[in-house]
Coordinates of C-alpha atoms and ligand atoms in Angstrom, one line a residue:
M1 CA -3.5 18.5 10.4
S2 CA -0.4 19.4 8.0
R3 CA 1.6 16.4 7.7
K4 CA 4.9 17.7 6.5
T5 CA 8.1 17.3 7.9
V6 CA 11.9 17.5 7.1
L7 CA 14.4 14.7 6.8
A8 CA 17.7 14.9 6.9
A9 CA 20.6 12.3 6.3
A10 CA 23.4 12.6 8.0
Q11 CA 26.3 11.2 6.0
L12 CA 29.4 9.9 7.8
G13 CA 32.7 10.2 6.1
P14 CA 34.8 6.8 7.2
I15 CA 35.8 6.2 10.7
Q16 CA 39.1 4.3 11.2
R17 CA 40.2 1.4 13.0
A18 CA 41.8 2.6 15.6
E19 CA 39.2 5.6 16.6
G20 CA 37.5 5.4 19.2
R21 CA 33.4 5.9 19.8
G22 CA 33.9 9.3 21.3
V23 CA 35.4 10.9 18.0
A24 CA 32.6 9.6 15.8
V25 CA 29.8 10.9 18.6
G26 CA 31.4 13.8 18.4
R27 CA 31.1 14.1 14.7
M28 CA 27.7 12.4 14.7
V29 CA 26.2 15.4 17.6
R30 CA 27.6 18.1 15.1
L31 CA 25.2 16.9 12.1
M32 CA 23.0 16.9 14.5
E33 CA 23.4 20.4 14.8
K34 CA 23.7 21.1 11.8
A35 CA 20.6 19.3 10.2
H36 CA 19.2 21.1 12.8
S37 CA 20.0 24.4 11.5
M38 CA 18.6 23.2 8.1
G39 CA 15.4 23.0 9.9
A40 CA 15.1 18.9 10.2
E41 CA 13.1 17.1 12.3
V42 CA 14.4 13.9 12.1
V43 CA 18.3 12.6 11.5
V44 CA 19.2 9.2 10.1
F45 CA 22.7 8.2 10.5
P46 CA 23.9 5.1 8.1
E47 CA 24.3 1.6 9.2
L48 CA 27.0 0.4 12.3
A49 CA 27.9 4.2 12.7
L50 CA 29.6 4.4 15.9
T51 CA 33.1 2.1 14.7
T52 CA 34.3 1.3 11.6
F53 CA 32.8 -1.6 9.2
F54 CA 34.8 -4.0 11.4
P55 CA 32.8 -7.1 9.5
R56 CA 36.1 -6.2 6.9
W57 CA 38.1 -8.0 9.6
Y58 CA 38.3 -11.7 10.6
E59 CA 38.5 -12.3 14.3
E60 CA 38.9 -15.6 14.6
D61 CA 37.7 -15.3 18.9
L62 CA 34.4 -13.8 18.7
N63 CA 34.8 -12.7 22.1
R64 CA 38.0 -10.6 21.1
A65 CA 35.5 -8.7 19.2
D66 CA 33.2 -7.7 21.9
H67 CA 34.3 -4.2 21.8
W68 CA 33.2 -3.6 18.6
Y69 CA 29.5 -4.3 20.2
E70 CA 26.9 -1.7 22.3
H71 CA 26.2 -3.7 25.5
A72 CA 23.5 -1.1 26.4
L73 CA 22.3 1.8 24.4
P74 CA 22.3 5.0 25.8
S75 CA 25.5 4.3 27.3
N76 CA 28.2 6.4 28.6
E77 CA 29.8 6.8 25.0
T78 CA 26.6 7.4 23.5
A79 CA 24.4 9.5 25.7
P80 CA 26.2 12.8 24.0
L81 CA 23.5 11.4 20.7
F82 CA 20.6 11.6 23.1
E83 CA 21.2 14.8 25.0
A84 CA 21.6 16.8 21.7
A85 CA 18.4 14.8 20.6
R86 CA 16.8 16.0 23.4
K87 CA 18.4 19.8 23.5
L88 CA 17.6 19.8 19.7
G89 CA 13.8 18.3 19.5
I90 CA 15.1 16.2 16.7
G91 CA 14.7 12.4 16.2
F92 CA 17.4 10.1 15.2
H93 CA 18.4 7.1 13.5
L94 CA 21.2 5.2 14.3
G95 CA 22.8 1.7 13.2
Y96 CA 25.0 0.0 15.8
A97 CA 26.4 -3.6 16.8
E98 CA 24.3 -4.8 19.5
K99 CA 25.2 -7.6 21.9
T100 CA 22.4 -8.8 24.1
P101 CA 22.6 -9.6 28.1
D102 CA 22.3 -13.1 26.8
G103 CA 25.4 -13.0 24.3
R104 CA 23.4 -12.8 21.1
R105 CA 24.6 -10.8 18.0
F106 CA 23.0 -8.4 15.9
N107 CA 23.3 -5.7 13.3
T108 CA 20.8 -3.3 14.7
A109 CA 18.9 0.2 14.5
V110 CA 16.9 2.3 16.2
Y111 CA 14.3 5.3 15.5
V112 CA 15.1 7.2 18.9
H113 CA 12.7 9.9 19.4
P114 CA 13.8 13.5 21.1
S115 CA 12.6 12.6 24.6
G116 CA 15.8 9.9 24.0
E117 CA 12.7 6.6 24.2
V118 CA 13.4 4.2 21.4
A119 CA 9.8 4.3 19.2
L120 CA 11.2 1.6 17.2
K121 CA 14.4 -1.8 16.5
Y122 CA 15.0 -3.2 13.9
R123 CA 17.7 -6.2 13.6
K124 CA 19.3 -6.8 9.9
V125 CA 17.5 -9.9 8.2
H126 CA 19.4 -9.8 5.3
L127 CA 23.3 -10.2 6.2
P128 CA 25.3 -10.3 3.2
G129 CA 28.7 -12.1 3.3
H130 CA 30.3 -15.0 4.8
K131 CA 31.0 -16.8 7.9
E132 CA 34.6 -18.3 7.8
Y133 CA 37.5 -16.6 6.3
D134 CA 37.4 -16.3 2.1
P135 CA 40.9 -16.2 0.8
V136 CA 39.5 -15.7 -2.3
R137 CA 38.1 -12.2 -1.6
K138 CA 40.4 -9.1 -1.7
V139 CA 38.4 -7.7 1.6
Q140 CA 36.7 -9.8 3.9
H141 CA 33.2 -9.4 4.5
L142 CA 32.0 -11.7 7.6
E143 CA 28.4 -10.5 8.9
K144 CA 27.6 -13.6 9.1
R145 CA 30.1 -14.2 11.5
Y146 CA 29.8 -11.4 13.3
F147 CA 26.0 -11.3 13.6
E148 CA 23.0 -13.5 13.6
P149 CA 19.9 -13.3 11.4
G150 CA 17.3 -10.3 13.3
D151 CA 14.4 -11.7 15.1
L152 CA 12.4 -9.0 15.1
G153 CA 10.5 -9.4 11.8
F154 CA 9.9 -6.2 9.9
P155 CA 8.2 -4.0 12.5
V156 CA 6.7 -0.6 11.6
V157 CA 4.8 1.9 14.3
R158 CA 3.3 4.9 14.0
A159 CA 5.2 7.5 16.1
P160 CA 5.7 11.3 15.9
V161 CA 8.3 12.8 13.7
G162 CA 8.5 16.3 14.0
G163 CA 5.2 18.1 14.4
T164 CA 3.5 15.4 12.8
E165 CA 3.0 11.2 13.1
A166 CA 4.2 8.9 10.5
N167 CA 4.3 5.1 10.2
L168 CA 7.7 4.4 10.4
G169 CA 9.9 1.5 9.2
L170 CA 14.2 0.7 9.2
L171 CA 15.5 -1.2 6.9
I172 CA 19.5 -2.2 7.3
C173 CA 22.3 -1.6 4.2
N174 CA 21.6 -4.9 1.8
D175 CA 18.1 -5.4 3.2
R176 CA 17.5 -2.5 0.3
R177 CA 18.2 -4.9 -2.5
W178 CA 15.9 -7.3 -1.5
P179 CA 11.6 -6.2 -3.1
E180 CA 10.4 -8.8 0.2
A181 CA 11.5 -6.5 2.8
W182 CA 10.1 -3.5 1.5
R183 CA 6.6 -5.2 0.6
V184 CA 6.2 -6.3 4.3
L185 CA 6.9 -2.6 5.1
G186 CA 4.5 -1.7 2.6
L187 CA 1.7 -4.1 3.9
Q188 CA 2.0 -2.0 7.2
Q189 CA 1.1 1.2 5.9
V190 CA 5.3 2.3 6.0
E191 CA 5.7 6.2 5.2
L192 CA 8.8 6.3 6.1
V193 CA 11.9 4.1 5.7
M194 CA 15.1 4.8 7.3
L195 CA 18.0 3.0 6.4
G196 CA 21.6 3.3 6.9
Y197 CA 24.6 1.3 5.1
N198 CA 28.5 0.6 4.3
T199 CA 28.7 -0.7 1.0
P200 CA 32.3 -1.2 -0.6
S201 CA 32.5 0.8 -4.3
L202 CA 34.0 -2.2 -5.9
N203 CA 32.5 -6.0 -5.8
M204 CA 35.2 -7.5 -3.3
E205 CA 34.0 -11.6 -4.4
N206 CA 36.8 -11.3 -7.0
R207 CA 34.3 -13.7 -9.1
G208 CA 33.4 -11.9 -11.7
F209 CA 33.4 -8.4 -13.3
E210 CA 30.6 -5.6 -12.3
A211 CA 31.4 -2.2 -13.4
H212 CA 32.1 0.1 -10.8
H213 CA 29.7 3.1 -11.6
L214 CA 26.8 0.1 -11.3
R215 CA 27.3 -0.5 -7.6
V216 CA 25.5 3.2 -6.7
E217 CA 23.0 2.4 -9.7
H218 CA 22.1 -0.7 -8.1
S219 CA 22.3 0.8 -5.0
Q220 CA 19.5 3.5 -6.1
L221 CA 17.7 1.6 -8.2
S222 CA 17.0 -0.6 -5.1
I223 CA 15.9 2.3 -3.0
R224 CA 13.7 4.1 -5.9
A225 CA 11.8 0.9 -6.6
G226 CA 11.2 -0.1 -3.0
C227 CA 9.1 3.6 -2.4
Y228 CA 7.9 3.8 -5.8
Q229 CA 6.1 0.2 -5.4
N230 CA 5.1 0.9 -1.4
A231 CA 4.4 4.3 -1.9
C232 CA 6.9 5.4 1.1
Y233 CA 9.6 7.9 1.4
A234 CA 13.1 6.7 2.7
V235 CA 16.3 8.5 4.0
A236 CA 19.3 6.0 3.0
T237 CA 22.5 7.7 4.2
A238 CA 25.9 5.8 3.6
K239 CA 29.3 5.9 5.5
A240 CA 31.3 6.9 3.2
G241 CA 35.4 7.4 1.9
T242 CA 38.2 5.1 2.5
E243 CA 37.9 3.7 6.0
D244 CA 40.8 1.1 7.0
G245 CA 42.7 1.7 3.4
H246 CA 39.1 0.4 1.5
E247 CA 36.9 2.7 -0.1
L248 CA 32.8 3.1 0.6
F249 CA 30.8 4.9 -1.5
G250 CA 28.5 7.6 -0.5
H251 CA 25.2 8.9 -2.3
S252 CA 23.1 9.5 0.4
V253 CA 19.7 10.0 -1.0
I254 CA 16.0 11.1 0.1
V255 CA 13.8 9.7 -1.6
N256 CA 9.3 10.2 -2.3
P257 CA 6.7 8.1 -2.8
Q258 CA 6.9 8.5 -6.8
G259 CA 10.5 6.9 -6.6
E260 CA 12.0 10.6 -7.1
I261 CA 15.4 11.4 -5.4
L262 CA 15.2 15.1 -3.6
A263 CA 18.6 15.0 -2.4
Q264 CA 21.8 13.4 -3.0
A265 CA 25.3 13.6 -0.7
T266 CA 27.7 15.2 -3.0
T267 CA 30.5 14.2 -0.9
W268 CA 32.1 11.1 0.4
D269 CA 32.7 12.6 4.0
D270 CA 30.5 14.4 6.7
E271 CA 27.2 15.5 5.2
V272 CA 23.7 16.7 5.6
I273 CA 21.1 16.5 3.1
V274 CA 17.8 17.4 3.9
A275 CA 14.5 17.1 2.1
E276 CA 10.6 18.0 3.0
A277 CA 8.8 15.3 2.9
D278 CA 4.3 15.8 3.2
F279 CA 3.3 12.0 4.3
T280 CA 0.0 12.9 2.3
R281 CA 2.2 11.9 -0.6
C282 CA 1.6 8.3 0.5
E283 CA -2.2 7.8 -0.5
L284 CA -1.7 8.6 -4.1
G285 CA 0.2 5.5 -4.5
R286 CA -1.6 3.8 -1.8
S287 CA -4.8 3.9 -3.1
T288 CA -4.6 3.8 -6.6
I289 CA -1.6 1.2 -8.8
F290 CA -0.3 -0.3 -5.5
D291 CA -4.0 -0.4 -3.6
F292 CA -2.7 -4.0 -2.0
A293 CA -6.3 -4.9 -1.2
R294 CA -7.9 -4.9 -4.8
H295 CA -5.1 -5.8 -7.0
R296 CA -2.7 -8.0 -4.6
R297 CA -2.8 -11.8 -5.5
P298 CA -0.7 -13.5 -3.1
E299 CA -2.5 -16.8 -4.2
H300 CA -0.1 -16.9 -6.7
Y301 CA 2.6 -15.9 -4.3
A302 CA 3.4 -19.2 -3.0
R303 CA 6.9 -19.5 -3.8
I304 CA 8.2 -16.1 -2.2
V305 CA 7.8 -18.1 1.3
E306 CA 7.7 -21.3 0.8
Q307 CA 11.2 -21.5 -1.2
V308 CA 14.4 -19.8 -0.2
G309 CA 16.6 -20.4 -3.3
S310 CA 15.9 -20.5 -7.2
E311 CA 14.7 -23.9 -8.8
A312 CA 15.1 -24.5 -13.0
P313 CA 12.4 -24.2 -15.0
P314 CA 10.9 -27.0 -16.7
V315 CA 12.3 -27.1 -20.8
W316 CA 9.9 -26.9 -23.7
R317 CA 11.4 -27.2 -27.2
P318 CA 10.0 -26.3 -30.7
G319 CA 7.3 -29.3 -31.7
Q320 CA 6.3 -29.9 -28.1
S321 CA 2.9 -28.9 -27.1
S322 CA 2.7 -27.0 -24.1
Ligands
CDT1 N1 26.8 -3.8 5.0 C1 26.2 -4.5 3.8 O1 25.1 -5.0 4.1 N2 27.2 -4.3 2.9 C2 26.3 -5.1 1.3 C3 27.6 -5.0 0.6 C4 27.3 -5.9 0.3 S1 28.9 -7.3 -0.4 C5 28.9 -9.0 0.4 C6 24.9 -4.3 0.6 O2 23.9 -4.9 0.2 O3 25.8 -3.2 0.2

């Protein structure tokens, strides 16, 4: 049986604070139709795809932020996405802010099968930024205020994608920079990682210099390394452009298990890129250099799970035997 499918990243240009979900959903349906016309069977939308990247705005009273969250999926406003998927026979990944019936708030992503069923759900583990208003920052990044860390771990599921099946995993934005997250997916034989991001073009922490061009480089370096070291494909999709006066970079990419970029967005606006995936290509890395069963040495990795922050090493000086 062929294990090929066509993957799409459906990059979104900016969504302004004043724009309602209907605007974003309309644009996303058009992108889904475009992806379908380009042969795609899976479409990946960005993180928090339905609204502006609201964690840049400080809100004292969290209850007054409720309008940024989805309280049900689908809802009347998001139903057109599910209908389009069904009509086109296309699966889609959606990032959104989730408020649960018991009042918990997560930065969440789902993979939705064309039937409209949620095949996989993930809640962002690595929340960047801060919880309280930070006067040093040029722009706030309040993910730690608006969300609690995900409680679902890093699940992988084997599910239909197009005419085949694949082992699917999800990461969200900042997660892509953490090799531990990729490895937990790799240990479950992930073959396709879907991830969305909202990344400012400039480092807004204002605590040191980071060259502009390296922002994109660091994003792609992380995704390419994650794919290579875990023998999987990734579709990484940006929300891009100037949103509420603040710039997010684009450069959405589709990456193969060798860590090569197969397709890359060239605008900072709504744009679809596609690439063919052949999941049999995940077998080379998985059965040779990254054959985990043969080569991993977890007895030496205890620090990874026992320690959070780094510790200074012991000091050695000349004349002191080791
Ligand atoms: N959305 C998200 O996770 N963005 C971060 C920016 C961190 S700046 C505090 C990222 O890693 O791209």
